[in-house]
């Protein structure tokens, strides 16, 4: 699955409403009118997605030898971190490595 490459950035469109952009608009985040208005924080988190995915991939490579080839871990150290990274990368890429 191919994604729009980073960097992405945010801009406030109207009070409490934010857009996520690359060379054009990618997404819109607004307040639904109930609960806490987290739209600004959510917009920044979404805009950081390409950078976070790349950081996860680099961290995974650091924990596991030949991770892209066969996923073989060097040791059991960091097994929880490895599992969390694999799950996050899988979620972000639709299950692709």
Short mmCIF file of N, CA, C and O in Angstrom, two decimals:
data_model
loop_
_atom_site.label_atom_id
_atom_site.label_comp_id
_atom_site.label_asym_id
_atom_site.label_seq_id
_atom_site.Cartn_x
_atom_site.Cartn_y
_atom_site.Cartn_z
N UNK A 1 0.85 -1.17 0.00
CA UNK A 1 0.00 0.00 0.00
C UNK A 1 0.90 1.23 0.00
O UNK A 1 1.78 1.36 0.82
N UNK A 2 0.67 2.12 -0.92
CA UNK A 2 1.46 3.34 -1.03
C UNK A 2 0.72 4.47 -0.32
O UNK A 2 -0.48 4.64 -0.47
N UNK A 3 1.46 5.21 0.47
CA UNK A 3 0.89 6.37 1.16
C UNK A 3 1.48 7.65 0.59
O UNK A 3 2.49 7.62 -0.13
N UNK A 4 0.87 8.76 0.91
CA UNK A 4 1.42 10.05 0.53
C UNK A 4 2.65 10.29 1.38
O UNK A 4 2.59 10.21 2.61
N UNK A 5 3.79 10.56 0.76
CA UNK A 5 5.01 10.75 1.54
C UNK A 5 4.94 12.01 2.40
O UNK A 5 4.19 12.93 2.10
N UNK A 6 5.72 12.00 3.46
CA UNK A 6 5.81 13.18 4.31
C UNK A 6 6.73 14.19 3.66
O UNK A 6 7.30 13.94 2.61
N UNK A 7 6.90 15.34 4.22
CA UNK A 7 6.24 15.75 5.47
C UNK A 7 4.81 16.22 5.23
O UNK A 7 4.48 16.70 4.16
N UNK A 8 4.00 16.03 6.24
CA UNK A 8 2.65 16.56 6.27
C UNK A 8 2.64 17.70 7.28
O UNK A 8 3.45 17.74 8.19
N UNK A 9 1.72 18.62 7.13
CA UNK A 9 1.61 19.71 8.10
C UNK A 9 0.14 20.03 8.35
O UNK A 9 -0.73 19.59 7.60
N UNK A 10 -0.10 20.78 9.40
CA UNK A 10 -1.47 21.15 9.76
C UNK A 10 -1.64 22.66 9.63
O UNK A 10 -0.68 23.42 9.68
N UNK A 11 -2.88 23.04 9.46
CA UNK A 11 -3.23 24.46 9.45
C UNK A 11 -4.64 24.59 10.00
O UNK A 11 -5.51 23.77 9.70
N UNK A 12 -4.84 25.60 10.82
CA UNK A 12 -6.18 25.84 11.35
C UNK A 12 -7.01 26.48 10.24
O UNK A 12 -6.61 27.49 9.65
N UNK A 13 -8.15 25.88 9.94
CA UNK A 13 -9.03 26.37 8.89
C UNK A 13 -10.02 27.38 9.46
O UNK A 13 -10.22 28.46 8.90
N UNK A 14 -10.64 27.00 10.53
CA UNK A 14 -11.54 27.85 11.31
C UNK A 14 -11.30 27.47 12.76
O UNK A 14 -10.67 26.46 13.04
N UNK A 15 -11.83 28.23 13.68
CA UNK A 15 -11.60 27.94 15.09
C UNK A 15 -12.02 26.50 15.41
O UNK A 15 -13.16 26.12 15.23
N UNK A 16 -11.05 25.70 15.85
CA UNK A 16 -11.32 24.31 16.22
C UNK A 16 -11.37 23.34 15.07
O UNK A 16 -11.65 22.16 15.26
N UNK A 17 -11.09 23.79 13.85
CA UNK A 17 -11.11 22.91 12.69
C UNK A 17 -9.74 22.99 12.00
O UNK A 17 -9.22 24.08 11.77
N UNK A 18 -9.19 21.82 11.68
CA UNK A 18 -7.82 21.77 11.16
C UNK A 18 -7.77 20.92 9.90
O UNK A 18 -8.51 19.95 9.75
N UNK A 19 -6.88 21.29 9.01
CA UNK A 19 -6.61 20.51 7.82
C UNK A 19 -5.23 19.90 7.92
O UNK A 19 -4.33 20.47 8.55
N UNK A 20 -5.05 18.74 7.31
CA UNK A 20 -3.75 18.10 7.20
C UNK A 20 -3.39 18.16 5.72
O UNK A 20 -4.19 17.76 4.86
N UNK A 21 -2.19 18.66 5.42
CA UNK A 21 -1.80 18.93 4.04
C UNK A 21 -0.44 18.32 3.71
O UNK A 21 0.41 18.16 4.57
N UNK A 22 -0.26 18.00 2.44
CA UNK A 22 1.04 17.68 1.86
C UNK A 22 1.24 18.73 0.79
O UNK A 22 1.53 19.87 1.13
N UNK A 23 1.06 18.42 -0.46
CA UNK A 23 1.06 19.45 -1.50
C UNK A 23 -0.37 19.97 -1.71
O UNK A 23 -0.58 20.97 -2.37
N UNK A 24 -1.32 19.25 -1.16
CA UNK A 24 -2.72 19.61 -1.19
C UNK A 24 -3.37 19.02 0.05
O UNK A 24 -2.72 18.40 0.88
N UNK A 25 -4.68 19.21 0.18
CA UNK A 25 -5.35 18.69 1.38
C UNK A 25 -5.37 17.16 1.42
O UNK A 25 -5.54 16.51 0.40
N UNK A 26 -5.15 16.61 2.62
CA UNK A 26 -5.19 15.16 2.84
C UNK A 26 -6.35 14.76 3.72
O UNK A 26 -6.97 13.72 3.52
N UNK A 27 -6.61 15.56 4.76
CA UNK A 27 -7.65 15.18 5.73
C UNK A 27 -8.14 16.44 6.44
O UNK A 27 -7.50 17.49 6.43
N UNK A 28 -9.29 16.28 7.07
CA UNK A 28 -9.91 17.34 7.85
C UNK A 28 -10.22 16.80 9.24
O UNK A 28 -10.69 15.68 9.38
N UNK A 29 -9.91 17.59 10.26
CA UNK A 29 -10.21 17.20 11.63
C UNK A 29 -11.03 18.33 12.25
O UNK A 29 -10.62 19.48 12.24
N UNK A 30 -12.20 17.96 12.76
CA UNK A 30 -13.06 18.95 13.40
C UNK A 30 -13.66 18.41 14.67
O UNK A 30 -13.52 17.23 15.00
N UNK A 31 -14.32 19.27 15.37
CA UNK A 31 -14.95 18.92 16.64
C UNK A 31 -16.38 18.47 16.37
O UNK A 31 -17.16 19.16 15.73
N UNK A 32 -16.73 17.27 16.85
CA UNK A 32 -18.05 16.69 16.61
C UNK A 32 -19.12 17.25 17.53
O UNK A 32 -20.30 16.95 17.37
N UNK A 33 -18.73 18.03 18.54
CA UNK A 33 -19.70 18.66 19.40
C UNK A 33 -19.98 17.96 20.71
O UNK A 33 -20.84 18.38 21.47
N UNK A 34 -19.29 16.87 21.00
CA UNK A 34 -19.47 16.18 22.28
C UNK A 34 -18.10 15.77 22.80
O UNK A 34 -17.15 15.59 22.05
N UNK A 35 -18.00 15.63 24.09
CA UNK A 35 -16.72 15.27 24.70
C UNK A 35 -15.73 16.41 24.63
O UNK A 35 -16.09 17.56 24.38
N UNK A 36 -14.47 16.08 24.81
CA UNK A 36 -13.41 17.07 24.79
C UNK A 36 -13.00 17.37 23.36
O UNK A 36 -12.89 16.48 22.54
N UNK A 37 -12.78 18.64 23.06
CA UNK A 37 -12.34 19.02 21.73
C UNK A 37 -10.83 18.79 21.63
O UNK A 37 -10.03 19.59 22.08
N UNK A 38 -10.46 17.68 21.03
CA UNK A 38 -9.06 17.32 20.82
C UNK A 38 -8.63 17.48 19.37
O UNK A 38 -7.64 16.90 18.95
N UNK A 39 -9.38 18.25 18.60
CA UNK A 39 -9.12 18.30 17.16
C UNK A 39 -7.73 18.81 16.83
O UNK A 39 -7.08 18.30 15.91
N UNK A 40 -7.21 19.80 17.56
CA UNK A 40 -5.87 20.31 17.26
C UNK A 40 -4.82 19.23 17.53
O UNK A 40 -3.95 18.98 16.68
N UNK A 41 -4.90 18.57 18.68
CA UNK A 41 -3.95 17.51 19.01
C UNK A 41 -4.06 16.35 18.02
O UNK A 41 -3.05 15.79 17.59
N UNK A 42 -5.28 15.99 17.63
CA UNK A 42 -5.48 14.91 16.67
C UNK A 42 -4.89 15.28 15.30
O UNK A 42 -4.29 14.43 14.64
N UNK A 43 -5.06 16.53 14.90
CA UNK A 43 -4.51 16.97 13.62
C UNK A 43 -2.98 16.87 13.62
O UNK A 43 -2.38 16.39 12.65
N UNK A 44 -2.36 17.28 14.71
CA UNK A 44 -0.89 17.19 14.79
C UNK A 44 -0.44 15.73 14.79
O UNK A 44 0.58 15.38 14.17
N UNK A 45 -1.17 14.86 15.48
CA UNK A 45 -0.82 13.44 15.50
C UNK A 45 -0.94 12.83 14.10
O UNK A 45 -0.04 12.11 13.65
N UNK A 46 -2.00 13.15 13.39
CA UNK A 46 -2.18 12.64 12.04
C UNK A 46 -1.07 13.16 11.12
O UNK A 46 -0.50 12.41 10.33
N UNK A 47 -0.73 14.43 11.25
CA UNK A 47 0.32 15.01 10.41
C UNK A 47 1.68 14.37 10.68
O UNK A 47 2.54 14.33 9.80
N UNK A 48 1.88 13.86 11.88
CA UNK A 48 3.15 13.21 12.23
C UNK A 48 3.21 11.76 11.76
O UNK A 48 4.27 11.13 11.86
N UNK A 49 2.12 11.22 11.22
CA UNK A 49 2.05 9.81 10.85
C UNK A 49 3.20 9.33 9.97
O UNK A 49 3.81 8.29 10.28
N UNK A 50 3.57 10.01 8.89
CA UNK A 50 4.68 9.51 8.08
C UNK A 50 6.00 9.44 8.87
O UNK A 50 6.76 8.48 8.72
N UNK A 51 6.25 10.43 9.70
CA UNK A 51 7.47 10.45 10.50
C UNK A 51 7.45 9.36 11.57
O UNK A 51 8.47 8.71 11.83
N UNK A 52 6.28 9.15 12.19
CA UNK A 52 6.17 8.11 13.20
C UNK A 52 6.35 6.72 12.59
O UNK A 52 7.01 5.86 13.19
N UNK A 53 5.80 6.50 11.41
CA UNK A 53 5.96 5.21 10.74
C UNK A 53 7.44 4.97 10.43
O UNK A 53 7.97 3.88 10.66
N UNK A 54 8.12 5.97 9.91
CA UNK A 54 9.54 5.82 9.60
C UNK A 54 10.35 5.56 10.87
O UNK A 54 11.25 4.72 10.88
N UNK A 55 10.02 6.25 11.96
CA UNK A 55 10.72 6.03 13.23
C UNK A 55 10.49 4.61 13.74
O UNK A 55 11.42 3.97 14.25
N UNK A 56 9.27 4.10 13.60
CA UNK A 56 8.98 2.72 14.01
C UNK A 56 9.80 1.73 13.19
O UNK A 56 10.35 0.77 13.74
N UNK A 57 9.88 1.95 11.89
CA UNK A 57 10.65 1.05 11.04
C UNK A 57 12.13 1.06 11.42
O UNK A 57 12.77 0.01 11.48
N UNK A 58 12.68 2.24 11.69
CA UNK A 58 14.08 2.34 12.09
C UNK A 58 14.33 1.68 13.44
O UNK A 58 15.33 0.98 13.63
N UNK A 59 13.41 1.89 14.39
CA UNK A 59 13.56 1.26 15.70
C UNK A 59 13.47 -0.25 15.59
O UNK A 59 14.24 -0.98 16.23
N UNK A 60 12.57 -0.74 14.76
CA UNK A 60 12.43 -2.19 14.56
C UNK A 60 13.72 -2.77 13.98
O UNK A 60 14.21 -3.80 14.43
N UNK A 61 14.28 -2.09 12.99
CA UNK A 61 15.54 -2.54 12.40
C UNK A 61 16.64 -2.58 13.46
O UNK A 61 17.49 -3.46 13.45
N UNK A 62 16.63 -1.60 14.37
CA UNK A 62 17.62 -1.55 15.43
C UNK A 62 17.48 -2.70 16.42
O UNK A 62 18.47 -3.17 16.97
N UNK A 63 16.26 -3.16 16.64
CA UNK A 63 16.02 -4.26 17.57
C UNK A 63 16.23 -5.62 16.92
O UNK A 63 16.55 -6.59 17.60
N UNK A 64 16.01 -5.71 15.65
CA UNK A 64 16.01 -7.01 15.00
C UNK A 64 16.95 -7.05 13.81
O UNK A 64 16.91 -6.17 12.95
N UNK A 65 17.79 -8.05 13.78
CA UNK A 65 18.70 -8.27 12.67
C UNK A 65 17.92 -8.85 11.50
O UNK A 65 17.07 -9.72 11.67
N UNK A 66 18.20 -8.35 10.33
CA UNK A 66 17.55 -8.82 9.10
C UNK A 66 16.03 -8.75 9.20
O UNK A 66 15.32 -9.59 8.67
N UNK A 67 15.54 -7.72 9.87
CA UNK A 67 14.10 -7.60 10.11
C UNK A 67 13.30 -7.55 8.81
O UNK A 67 12.23 -8.13 8.72
N UNK A 68 13.82 -6.87 7.81
CA UNK A 68 13.06 -6.77 6.56
C UNK A 68 13.07 -8.07 5.78
O UNK A 68 12.19 -8.33 5.00
N UNK A 69 14.10 -8.90 6.00
CA UNK A 69 14.19 -10.16 5.26
C UNK A 69 13.34 -11.26 5.88
O UNK A 69 12.57 -11.92 5.22
N UNK A 70 13.51 -11.46 7.20
CA UNK A 70 12.80 -12.59 7.80
C UNK A 70 12.26 -12.32 9.20
O UNK A 70 11.69 -13.22 9.80
N UNK A 71 12.45 -11.13 9.73
CA UNK A 71 11.90 -10.79 11.03
C UNK A 71 12.59 -11.47 12.19
O UNK A 71 12.07 -11.50 13.29
N UNK A 72 13.78 -12.04 11.97
CA UNK A 72 14.49 -12.74 13.05
C UNK A 72 15.07 -11.74 14.04
O UNK A 72 15.83 -10.86 13.66
N UNK A 73 14.71 -11.88 15.30
CA UNK A 73 15.19 -10.99 16.33
C UNK A 73 16.55 -11.43 16.84
O UNK A 73 16.82 -12.63 16.93
N UNK A 74 17.42 -10.49 17.15
CA UNK A 74 18.75 -10.80 17.66
C UNK A 74 18.65 -11.49 19.02
O UNK A 74 19.34 -12.45 19.28
N UNK A 75 17.78 -11.01 19.87
CA UNK A 75 17.63 -11.61 21.20
C UNK A 75 16.20 -11.36 21.69
O UNK A 75 15.41 -10.72 21.02
N UNK A 76 15.91 -11.85 22.88
CA UNK A 76 14.59 -11.63 23.47
C UNK A 76 14.47 -10.26 24.10
O UNK A 76 13.38 -9.86 24.49
N UNK A 77 15.60 -9.56 24.26
CA UNK A 77 15.57 -8.23 24.85
C UNK A 77 14.71 -7.33 23.97
O UNK A 77 14.82 -7.31 22.76
N UNK A 78 13.85 -6.60 24.59
CA UNK A 78 12.99 -5.69 23.85
C UNK A 78 11.85 -6.37 23.13
O UNK A 78 11.30 -5.81 22.19
N UNK A 79 11.46 -7.56 23.57
CA UNK A 79 10.39 -8.29 22.89
C UNK A 79 9.08 -7.52 22.90
O UNK A 79 8.35 -7.51 21.91
N UNK A 80 8.77 -6.86 24.01
CA UNK A 80 7.54 -6.08 24.08
C UNK A 80 7.59 -4.90 23.10
O UNK A 80 6.61 -4.60 22.42
N UNK A 81 8.75 -4.26 23.05
CA UNK A 81 8.92 -3.14 22.12
C UNK A 81 8.81 -3.63 20.68
O UNK A 81 8.18 -2.99 19.84
N UNK A 82 9.43 -4.77 20.40
CA UNK A 82 9.36 -5.33 19.05
C UNK A 82 7.91 -5.62 18.67
O UNK A 82 7.47 -5.26 17.58
N UNK A 83 7.17 -6.22 19.56
CA UNK A 83 5.77 -6.55 19.28
C UNK A 83 4.97 -5.29 19.02
O UNK A 83 4.18 -5.23 18.08
N UNK A 84 5.17 -4.26 19.85
CA UNK A 84 4.45 -3.00 19.67
C UNK A 84 4.80 -2.34 18.34
O UNK A 84 3.93 -1.81 17.65
N UNK A 85 6.07 -2.39 17.97
CA UNK A 85 6.49 -1.81 16.70
C UNK A 85 5.89 -2.56 15.52
O UNK A 85 5.39 -1.95 14.57
N UNK A 86 5.91 -3.89 15.57
CA UNK A 86 5.33 -4.69 14.50
C UNK A 86 3.84 -4.38 14.34
O UNK A 86 3.34 -4.20 13.23
N UNK A 87 3.13 -4.29 15.46
CA UNK A 87 1.69 -4.00 15.40
C UNK A 87 1.43 -2.60 14.85
O UNK A 87 0.51 -2.41 14.04
N UNK A 88 2.23 -1.62 15.27
CA UNK A 88 2.04 -0.25 14.79
C UNK A 88 2.35 -0.16 13.29
O UNK A 88 1.60 0.49 12.53
N UNK A 89 3.43 -0.77 12.86
CA UNK A 89 3.79 -0.74 11.43
C UNK A 89 2.72 -1.44 10.61
O UNK A 89 2.29 -0.95 9.56
N UNK A 90 2.24 -2.59 11.10
CA UNK A 90 1.19 -3.32 10.39
C UNK A 90 -0.09 -2.50 10.27
O UNK A 90 -0.70 -2.45 9.21
N UNK A 91 -0.47 -1.84 11.35
CA UNK A 91 -1.67 -1.01 11.34
C UNK A 91 -1.51 0.15 10.36
O UNK A 91 -2.45 0.47 9.61
N UNK A 92 -0.34 0.75 10.34
CA UNK A 92 -0.10 1.92 9.49
C UNK A 92 0.01 1.56 8.00
O UNK A 92 -0.24 2.40 7.15
N UNK A 93 0.40 0.33 7.72
CA UNK A 93 0.60 -0.08 6.32
C UNK A 93 -0.47 -1.04 5.81
O UNK A 93 -0.32 -1.61 4.74
N UNK A 94 -1.50 -1.25 6.58
CA UNK A 94 -2.55 -2.16 6.16
C UNK A 94 -2.09 -3.61 6.13
O UNK A 94 -2.59 -4.40 5.34
N UNK A 95 -1.13 -3.95 6.98
CA UNK A 95 -0.65 -5.32 7.08
C UNK A 95 0.56 -5.62 6.22
O UNK A 95 1.11 -6.71 6.28
N UNK A 96 1.02 -4.65 5.42
CA UNK A 96 2.20 -4.88 4.59
C UNK A 96 3.46 -4.62 5.41
O UNK A 96 3.47 -3.81 6.31
N UNK A 97 4.54 -5.29 5.07
CA UNK A 97 5.84 -5.05 5.71
C UNK A 97 6.53 -3.88 5.09
O UNK A 97 6.46 -3.64 3.94
#
